[in-house]
PDB file of C-alpha atoms and ligand atoms in Angstrom:
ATOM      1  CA  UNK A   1      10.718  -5.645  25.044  1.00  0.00           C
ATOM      2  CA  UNK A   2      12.073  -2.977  22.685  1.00  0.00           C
ATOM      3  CA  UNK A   3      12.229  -4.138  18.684  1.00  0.00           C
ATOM      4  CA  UNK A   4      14.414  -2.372  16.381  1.00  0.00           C
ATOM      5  CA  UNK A   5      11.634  -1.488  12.926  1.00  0.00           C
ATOM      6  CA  UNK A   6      14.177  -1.412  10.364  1.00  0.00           C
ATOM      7  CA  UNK A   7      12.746   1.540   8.354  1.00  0.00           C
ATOM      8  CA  UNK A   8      13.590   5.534   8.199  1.00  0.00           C
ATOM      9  CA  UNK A   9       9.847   6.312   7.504  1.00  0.00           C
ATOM     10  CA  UNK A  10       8.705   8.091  10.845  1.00  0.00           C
ATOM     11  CA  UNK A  11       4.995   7.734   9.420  1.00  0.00           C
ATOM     12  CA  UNK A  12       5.272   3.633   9.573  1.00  0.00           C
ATOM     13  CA  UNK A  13       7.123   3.769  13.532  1.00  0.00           C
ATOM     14  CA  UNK A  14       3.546   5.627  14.400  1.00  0.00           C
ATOM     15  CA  UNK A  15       1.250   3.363  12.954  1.00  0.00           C
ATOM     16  CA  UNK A  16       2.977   0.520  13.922  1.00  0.00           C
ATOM     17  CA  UNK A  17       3.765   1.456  17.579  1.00  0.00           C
ATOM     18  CA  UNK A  18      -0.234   3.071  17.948  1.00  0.00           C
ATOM     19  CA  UNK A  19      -1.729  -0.334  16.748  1.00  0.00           C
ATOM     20  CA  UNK A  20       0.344  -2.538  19.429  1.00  0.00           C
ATOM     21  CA  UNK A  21       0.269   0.079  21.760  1.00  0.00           C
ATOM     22  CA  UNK A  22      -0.739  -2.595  24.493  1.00  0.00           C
ATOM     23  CA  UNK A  23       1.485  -5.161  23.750  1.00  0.00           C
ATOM     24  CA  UNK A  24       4.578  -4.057  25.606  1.00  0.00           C
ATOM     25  CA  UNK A  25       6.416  -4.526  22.818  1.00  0.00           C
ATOM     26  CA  UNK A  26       8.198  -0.735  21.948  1.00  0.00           C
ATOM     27  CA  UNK A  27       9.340  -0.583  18.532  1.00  0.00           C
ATOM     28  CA  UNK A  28      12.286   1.780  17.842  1.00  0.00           C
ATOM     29  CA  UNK A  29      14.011   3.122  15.050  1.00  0.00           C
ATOM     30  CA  UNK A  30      17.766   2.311  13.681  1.00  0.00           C
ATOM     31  CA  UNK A  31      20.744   4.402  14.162  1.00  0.00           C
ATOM     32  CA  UNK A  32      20.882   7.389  11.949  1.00  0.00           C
ATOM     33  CA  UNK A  33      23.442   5.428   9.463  1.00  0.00           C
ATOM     34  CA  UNK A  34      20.489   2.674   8.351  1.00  0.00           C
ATOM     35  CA  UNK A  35      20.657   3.048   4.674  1.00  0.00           C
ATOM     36  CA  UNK A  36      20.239  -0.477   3.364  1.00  0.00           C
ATOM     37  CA  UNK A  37      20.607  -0.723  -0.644  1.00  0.00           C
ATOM     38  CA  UNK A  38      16.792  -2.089  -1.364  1.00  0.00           C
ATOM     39  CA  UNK A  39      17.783  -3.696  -4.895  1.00  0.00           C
ATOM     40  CA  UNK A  40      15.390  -6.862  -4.194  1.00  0.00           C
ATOM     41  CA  UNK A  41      12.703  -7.227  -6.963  1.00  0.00           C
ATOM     42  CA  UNK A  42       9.983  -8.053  -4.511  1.00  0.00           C
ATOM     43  CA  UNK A  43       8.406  -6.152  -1.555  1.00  0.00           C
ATOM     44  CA  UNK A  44       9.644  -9.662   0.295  1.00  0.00           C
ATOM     45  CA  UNK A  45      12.844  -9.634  -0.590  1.00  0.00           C
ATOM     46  CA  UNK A  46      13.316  -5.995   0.304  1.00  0.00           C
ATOM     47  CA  UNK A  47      11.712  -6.587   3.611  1.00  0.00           C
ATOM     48  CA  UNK A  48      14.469  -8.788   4.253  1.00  0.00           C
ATOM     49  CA  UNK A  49      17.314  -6.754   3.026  1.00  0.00           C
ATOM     50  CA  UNK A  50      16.065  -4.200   5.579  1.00  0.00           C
ATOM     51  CA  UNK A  51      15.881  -6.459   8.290  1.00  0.00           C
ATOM     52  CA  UNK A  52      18.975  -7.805   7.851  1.00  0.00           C
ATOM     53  CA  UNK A  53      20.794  -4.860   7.603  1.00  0.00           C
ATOM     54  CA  UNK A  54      19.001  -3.218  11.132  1.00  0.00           C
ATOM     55  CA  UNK A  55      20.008  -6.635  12.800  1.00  0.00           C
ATOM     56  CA  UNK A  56      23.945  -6.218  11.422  1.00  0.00           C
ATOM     57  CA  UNK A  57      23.485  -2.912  13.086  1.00  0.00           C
ATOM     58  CA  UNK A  58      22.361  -3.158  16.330  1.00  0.00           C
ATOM     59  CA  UNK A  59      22.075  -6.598  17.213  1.00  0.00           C
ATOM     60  CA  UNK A  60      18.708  -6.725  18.372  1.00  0.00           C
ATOM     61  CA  UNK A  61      15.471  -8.180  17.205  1.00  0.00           C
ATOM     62  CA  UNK A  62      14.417  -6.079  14.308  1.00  0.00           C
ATOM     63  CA  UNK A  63      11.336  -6.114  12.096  1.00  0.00           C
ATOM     64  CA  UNK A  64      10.813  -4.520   8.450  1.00  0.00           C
ATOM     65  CA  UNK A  65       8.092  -3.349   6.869  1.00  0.00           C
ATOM     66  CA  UNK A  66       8.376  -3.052   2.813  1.00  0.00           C
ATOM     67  CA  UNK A  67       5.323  -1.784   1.380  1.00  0.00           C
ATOM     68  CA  UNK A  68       3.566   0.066  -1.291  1.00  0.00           C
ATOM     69  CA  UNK A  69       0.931   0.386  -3.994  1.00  0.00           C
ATOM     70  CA  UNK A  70       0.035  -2.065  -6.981  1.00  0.00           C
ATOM     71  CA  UNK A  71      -2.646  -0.745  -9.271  1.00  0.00           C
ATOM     72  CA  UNK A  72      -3.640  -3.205 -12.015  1.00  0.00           C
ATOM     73  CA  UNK A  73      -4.240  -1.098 -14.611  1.00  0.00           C
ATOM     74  CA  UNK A  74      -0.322  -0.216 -14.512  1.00  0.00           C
ATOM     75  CA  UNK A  75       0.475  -3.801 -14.402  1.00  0.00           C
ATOM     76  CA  UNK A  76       1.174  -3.258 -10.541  1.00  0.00           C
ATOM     77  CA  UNK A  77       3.394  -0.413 -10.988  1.00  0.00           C
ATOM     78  CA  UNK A  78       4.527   1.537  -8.892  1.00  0.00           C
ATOM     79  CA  UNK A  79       4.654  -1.507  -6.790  1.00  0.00           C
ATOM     80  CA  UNK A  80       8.547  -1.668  -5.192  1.00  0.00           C
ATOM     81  CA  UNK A  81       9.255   1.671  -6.658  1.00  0.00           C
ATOM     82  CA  UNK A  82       6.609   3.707  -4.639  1.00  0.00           C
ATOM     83  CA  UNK A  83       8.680   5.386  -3.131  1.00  0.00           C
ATOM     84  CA  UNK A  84      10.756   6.431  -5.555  1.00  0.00           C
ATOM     85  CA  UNK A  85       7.968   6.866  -8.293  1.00  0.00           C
ATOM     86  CA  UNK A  86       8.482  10.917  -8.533  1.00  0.00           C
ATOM     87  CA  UNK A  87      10.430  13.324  -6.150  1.00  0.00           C
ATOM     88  CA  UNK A  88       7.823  14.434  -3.417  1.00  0.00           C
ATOM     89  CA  UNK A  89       4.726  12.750  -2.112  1.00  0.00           C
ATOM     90  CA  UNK A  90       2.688  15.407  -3.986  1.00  0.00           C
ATOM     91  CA  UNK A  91       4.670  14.727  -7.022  1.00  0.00           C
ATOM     92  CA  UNK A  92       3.868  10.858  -7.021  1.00  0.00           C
ATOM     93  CA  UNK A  93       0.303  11.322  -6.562  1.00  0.00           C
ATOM     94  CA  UNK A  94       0.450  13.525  -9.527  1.00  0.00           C
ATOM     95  CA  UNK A  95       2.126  11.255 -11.764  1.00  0.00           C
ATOM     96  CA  UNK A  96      -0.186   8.084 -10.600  1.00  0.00           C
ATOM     97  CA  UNK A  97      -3.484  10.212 -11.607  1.00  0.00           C
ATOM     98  CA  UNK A  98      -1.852  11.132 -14.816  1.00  0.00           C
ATOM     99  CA  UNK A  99      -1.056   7.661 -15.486  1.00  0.00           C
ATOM    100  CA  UNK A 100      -4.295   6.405 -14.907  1.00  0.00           C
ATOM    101  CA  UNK A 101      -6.160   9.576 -16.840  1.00  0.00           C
ATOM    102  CA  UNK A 102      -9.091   7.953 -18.747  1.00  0.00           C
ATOM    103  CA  UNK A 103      -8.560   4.764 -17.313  1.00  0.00           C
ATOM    104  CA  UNK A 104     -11.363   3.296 -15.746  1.00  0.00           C
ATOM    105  CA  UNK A 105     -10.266   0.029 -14.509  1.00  0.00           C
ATOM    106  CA  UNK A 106      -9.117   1.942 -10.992  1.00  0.00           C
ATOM    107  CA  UNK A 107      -8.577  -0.823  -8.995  1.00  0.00           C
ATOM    108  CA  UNK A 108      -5.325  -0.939  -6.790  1.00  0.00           C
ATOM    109  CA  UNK A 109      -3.730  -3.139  -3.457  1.00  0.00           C
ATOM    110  CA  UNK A 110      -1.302  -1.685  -1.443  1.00  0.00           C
ATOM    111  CA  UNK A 111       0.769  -4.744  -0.034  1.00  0.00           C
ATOM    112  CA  UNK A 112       3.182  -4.899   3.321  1.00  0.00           C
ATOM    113  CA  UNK A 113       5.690  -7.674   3.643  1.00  0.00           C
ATOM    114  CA  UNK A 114       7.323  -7.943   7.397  1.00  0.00           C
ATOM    115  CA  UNK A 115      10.405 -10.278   8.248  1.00  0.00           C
ATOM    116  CA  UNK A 116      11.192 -10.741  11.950  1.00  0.00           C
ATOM    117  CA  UNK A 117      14.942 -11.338  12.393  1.00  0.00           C
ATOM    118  CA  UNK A 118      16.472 -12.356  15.920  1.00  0.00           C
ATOM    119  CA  UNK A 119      19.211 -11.024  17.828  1.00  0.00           C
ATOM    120  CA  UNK A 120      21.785 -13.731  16.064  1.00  0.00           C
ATOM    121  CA  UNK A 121      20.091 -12.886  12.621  1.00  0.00           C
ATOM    122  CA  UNK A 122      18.093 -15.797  12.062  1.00  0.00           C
ATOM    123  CA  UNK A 123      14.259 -15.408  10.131  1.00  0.00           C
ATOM    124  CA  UNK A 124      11.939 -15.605  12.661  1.00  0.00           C
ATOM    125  CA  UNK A 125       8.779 -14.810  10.305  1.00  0.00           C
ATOM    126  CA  UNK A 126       7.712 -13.308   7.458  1.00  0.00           C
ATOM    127  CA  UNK A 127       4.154 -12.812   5.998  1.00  0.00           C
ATOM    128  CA  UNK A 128       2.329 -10.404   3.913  1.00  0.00           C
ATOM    129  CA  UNK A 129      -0.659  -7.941   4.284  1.00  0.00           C
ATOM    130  CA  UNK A 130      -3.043  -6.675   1.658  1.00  0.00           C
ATOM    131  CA  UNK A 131      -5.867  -3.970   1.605  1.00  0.00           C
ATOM    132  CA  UNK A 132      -7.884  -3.816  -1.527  1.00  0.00           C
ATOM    133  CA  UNK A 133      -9.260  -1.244  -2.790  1.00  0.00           C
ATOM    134  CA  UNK A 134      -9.302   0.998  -6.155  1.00  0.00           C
ATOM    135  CA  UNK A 135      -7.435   4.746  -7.037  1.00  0.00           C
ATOM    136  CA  UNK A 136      -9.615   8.113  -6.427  1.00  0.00           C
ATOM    137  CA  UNK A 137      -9.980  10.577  -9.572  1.00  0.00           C
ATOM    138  CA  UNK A 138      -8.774  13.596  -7.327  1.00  0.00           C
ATOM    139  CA  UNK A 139      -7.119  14.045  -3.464  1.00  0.00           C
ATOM    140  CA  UNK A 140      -9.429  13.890  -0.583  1.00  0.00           C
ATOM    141  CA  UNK A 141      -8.610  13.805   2.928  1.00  0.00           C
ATOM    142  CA  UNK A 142      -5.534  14.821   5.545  1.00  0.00           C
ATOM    143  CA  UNK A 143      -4.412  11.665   7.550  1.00  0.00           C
ATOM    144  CA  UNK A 144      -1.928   9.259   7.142  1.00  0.00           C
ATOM    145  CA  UNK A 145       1.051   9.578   4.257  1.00  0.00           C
ATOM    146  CA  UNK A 146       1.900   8.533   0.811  1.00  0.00           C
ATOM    147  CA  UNK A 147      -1.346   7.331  -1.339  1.00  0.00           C
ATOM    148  CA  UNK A 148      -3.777   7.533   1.168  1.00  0.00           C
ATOM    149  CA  UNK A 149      -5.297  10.296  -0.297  1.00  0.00           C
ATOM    150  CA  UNK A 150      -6.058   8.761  -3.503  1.00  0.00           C
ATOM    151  CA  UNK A 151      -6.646   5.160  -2.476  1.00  0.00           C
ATOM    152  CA  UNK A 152     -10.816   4.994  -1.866  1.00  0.00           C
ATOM    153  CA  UNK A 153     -10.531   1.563   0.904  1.00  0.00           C
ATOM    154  CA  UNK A 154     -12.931  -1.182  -0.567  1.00  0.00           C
ATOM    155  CA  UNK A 155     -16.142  -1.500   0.496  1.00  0.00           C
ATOM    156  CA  UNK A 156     -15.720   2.145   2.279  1.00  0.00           C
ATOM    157  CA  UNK A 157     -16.693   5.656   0.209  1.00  0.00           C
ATOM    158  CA  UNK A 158     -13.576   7.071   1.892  1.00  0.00           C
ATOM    159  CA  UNK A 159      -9.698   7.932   1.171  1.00  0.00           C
ATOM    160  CA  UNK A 160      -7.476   6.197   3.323  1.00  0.00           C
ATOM    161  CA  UNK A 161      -6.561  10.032   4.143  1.00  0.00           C
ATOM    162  CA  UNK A 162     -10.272  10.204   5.311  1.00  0.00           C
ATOM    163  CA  UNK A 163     -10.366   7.750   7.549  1.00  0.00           C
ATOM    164  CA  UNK A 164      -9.316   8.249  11.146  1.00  0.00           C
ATOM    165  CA  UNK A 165      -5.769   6.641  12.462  1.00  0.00           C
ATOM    166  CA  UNK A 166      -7.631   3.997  14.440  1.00  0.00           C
ATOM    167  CA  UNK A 167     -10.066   3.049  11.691  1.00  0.00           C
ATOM    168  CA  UNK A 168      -7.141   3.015   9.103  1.00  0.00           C
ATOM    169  CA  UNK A 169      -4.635   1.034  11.685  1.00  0.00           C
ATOM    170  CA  UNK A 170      -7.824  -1.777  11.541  1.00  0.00           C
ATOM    171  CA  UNK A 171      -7.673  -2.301   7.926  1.00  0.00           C
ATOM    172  CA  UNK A 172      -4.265  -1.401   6.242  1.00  0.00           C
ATOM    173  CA  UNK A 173      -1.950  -3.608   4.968  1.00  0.00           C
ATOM    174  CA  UNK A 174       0.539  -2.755   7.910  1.00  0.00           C
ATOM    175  CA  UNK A 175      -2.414  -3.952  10.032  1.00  0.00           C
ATOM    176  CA  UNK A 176      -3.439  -7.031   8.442  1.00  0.00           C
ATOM    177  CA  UNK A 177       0.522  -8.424   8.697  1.00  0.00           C
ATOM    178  CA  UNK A 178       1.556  -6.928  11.992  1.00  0.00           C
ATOM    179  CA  UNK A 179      -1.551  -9.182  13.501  1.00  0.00           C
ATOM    180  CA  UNK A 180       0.100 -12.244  11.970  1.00  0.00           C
ATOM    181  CA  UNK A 181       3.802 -10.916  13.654  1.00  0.00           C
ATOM    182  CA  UNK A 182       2.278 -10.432  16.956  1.00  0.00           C
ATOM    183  CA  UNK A 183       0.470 -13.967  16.816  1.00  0.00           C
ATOM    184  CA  UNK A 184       3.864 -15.051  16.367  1.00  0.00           C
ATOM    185  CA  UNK A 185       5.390 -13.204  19.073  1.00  0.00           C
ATOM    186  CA  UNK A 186       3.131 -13.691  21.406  1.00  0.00           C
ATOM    187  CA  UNK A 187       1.999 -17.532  21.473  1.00  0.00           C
TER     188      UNK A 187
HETATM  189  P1  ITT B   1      11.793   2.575   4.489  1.00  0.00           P
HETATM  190  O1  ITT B   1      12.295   1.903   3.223  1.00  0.00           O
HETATM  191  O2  ITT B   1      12.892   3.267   5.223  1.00  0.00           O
HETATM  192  O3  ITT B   1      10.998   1.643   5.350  1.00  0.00           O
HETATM  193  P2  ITT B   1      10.020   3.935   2.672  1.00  0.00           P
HETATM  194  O4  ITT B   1       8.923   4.946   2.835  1.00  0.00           O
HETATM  195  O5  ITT B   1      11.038   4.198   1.562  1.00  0.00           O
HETATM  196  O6  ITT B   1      10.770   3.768   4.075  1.00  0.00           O
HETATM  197  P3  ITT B   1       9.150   1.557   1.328  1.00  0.00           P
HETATM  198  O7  ITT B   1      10.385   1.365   0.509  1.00  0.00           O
HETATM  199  O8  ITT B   1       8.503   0.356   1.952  1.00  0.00           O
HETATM  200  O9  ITT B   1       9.389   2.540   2.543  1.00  0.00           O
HETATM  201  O10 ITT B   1       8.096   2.331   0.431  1.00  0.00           O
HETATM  202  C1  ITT B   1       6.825   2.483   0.892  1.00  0.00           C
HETATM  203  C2  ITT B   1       6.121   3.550   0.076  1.00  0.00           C
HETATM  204  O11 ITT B   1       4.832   3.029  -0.318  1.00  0.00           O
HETATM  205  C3  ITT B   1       5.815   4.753   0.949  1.00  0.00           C
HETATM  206  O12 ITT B   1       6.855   5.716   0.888  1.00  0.00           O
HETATM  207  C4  ITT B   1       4.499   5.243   0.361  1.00  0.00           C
HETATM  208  O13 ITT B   1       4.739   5.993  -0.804  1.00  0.00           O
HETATM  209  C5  ITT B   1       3.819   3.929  -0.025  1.00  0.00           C
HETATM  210  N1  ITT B   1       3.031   3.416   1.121  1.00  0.00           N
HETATM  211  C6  ITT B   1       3.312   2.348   1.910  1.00  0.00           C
HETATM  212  N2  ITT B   1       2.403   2.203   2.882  1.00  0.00           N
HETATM  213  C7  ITT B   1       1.537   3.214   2.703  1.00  0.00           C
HETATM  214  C8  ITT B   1       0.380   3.625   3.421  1.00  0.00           C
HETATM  215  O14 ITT B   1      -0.032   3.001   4.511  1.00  0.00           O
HETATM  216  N3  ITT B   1      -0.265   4.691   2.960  1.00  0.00           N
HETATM  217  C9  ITT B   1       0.136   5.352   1.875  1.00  0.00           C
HETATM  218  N4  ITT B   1       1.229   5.061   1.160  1.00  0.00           N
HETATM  219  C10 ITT B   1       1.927   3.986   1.579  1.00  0.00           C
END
């Protein structure tokens, strides 16, 4: 069964297609055009938004993923905006460690919401995923995207950047709510 992931983020189609790699389930991406206008205030309602617009698209059974980083110490910024915190990848990292310069209260969550939609555009399911954890002083590691170099996991002395794709795929907060979607999809 192929299901459309509403997102234009090639980094989440890998992760997401690796960690249900035995499922049968093949997750593919939206036509070229999928630009939906994310102006929801949550990481749910954007998730939505996203899956609603993939659906009006193709049709098909889509899932979306909206996620990103909440550090407390910024009163969960930049939250629904971390992708559009600074320019570049590089850049946002830069302005989150500025931010939090002589801060020590480091602790951070990044958060995934996922809505299932059906063919005929009806919620299926929606549920979130969290991975605690607190912000790094400096970058360390190469794997993954986004944060992961400066979010040390909880309870690990590593980057998410440091950690392997399979060990990160058992603990992110992609992981933690694509378990609860495939539950759903497969009782
Ligand atoms: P789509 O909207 O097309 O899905 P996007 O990357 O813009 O792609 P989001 O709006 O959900 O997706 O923003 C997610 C951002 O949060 C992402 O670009 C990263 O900056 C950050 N993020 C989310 N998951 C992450 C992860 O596993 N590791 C590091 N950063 C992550």
């Amino acid at each position: 069964m192929q299901i459309v992931l509403a997102t234009s983020n090639p980094n989440k189609v890998e992760e997401i297609n690796a960690i249900t790699q035995k499922s049968g389930i093949e997750f593919i991406l939206p036509p070229k055009c999928f630009n939906p206008l994310e102006n929801g205030k949550t990481f749910e309602e954007n998730s939505f938004i996203k899956a609603k617009e993939a659906n009006r698209l193709t049709g098909m059974m889509t899932l979306a993923d909206d996620s990103g980083l909440c550090v407390d110490a910024l009163n969960g910024e930049p939250g629904i905006y971390s992708a559009r915190y600074a320019e570049t990848p590089a850049k946002r990292i830069e302005k989150l460690l500025k931010n939090l310069e002589n801060v020590e209260d480091r602790s951070a969550r990044f958060k995934c919401a996922m809505t299932l939609i059906s063919p005929e555009g009806e919620l299926l399911f929606s549920t979130v995923g969290v991975c605690e954890g607190e912000i790094a002083y400096d970058v360390k590691g190469q794997n993954g995207f986004g944060y992961d170099p400066v979010f040390v996991v909880a309870g690990k002395n590593m980057t998410m950047a440091e950690l392997s794709e399979e060990d990160k795929n058992k603990i992110s907060h992609r992981a933690v709510a694509l378990e609860k979607v495939m539950n759903f999809l497969c009782k």
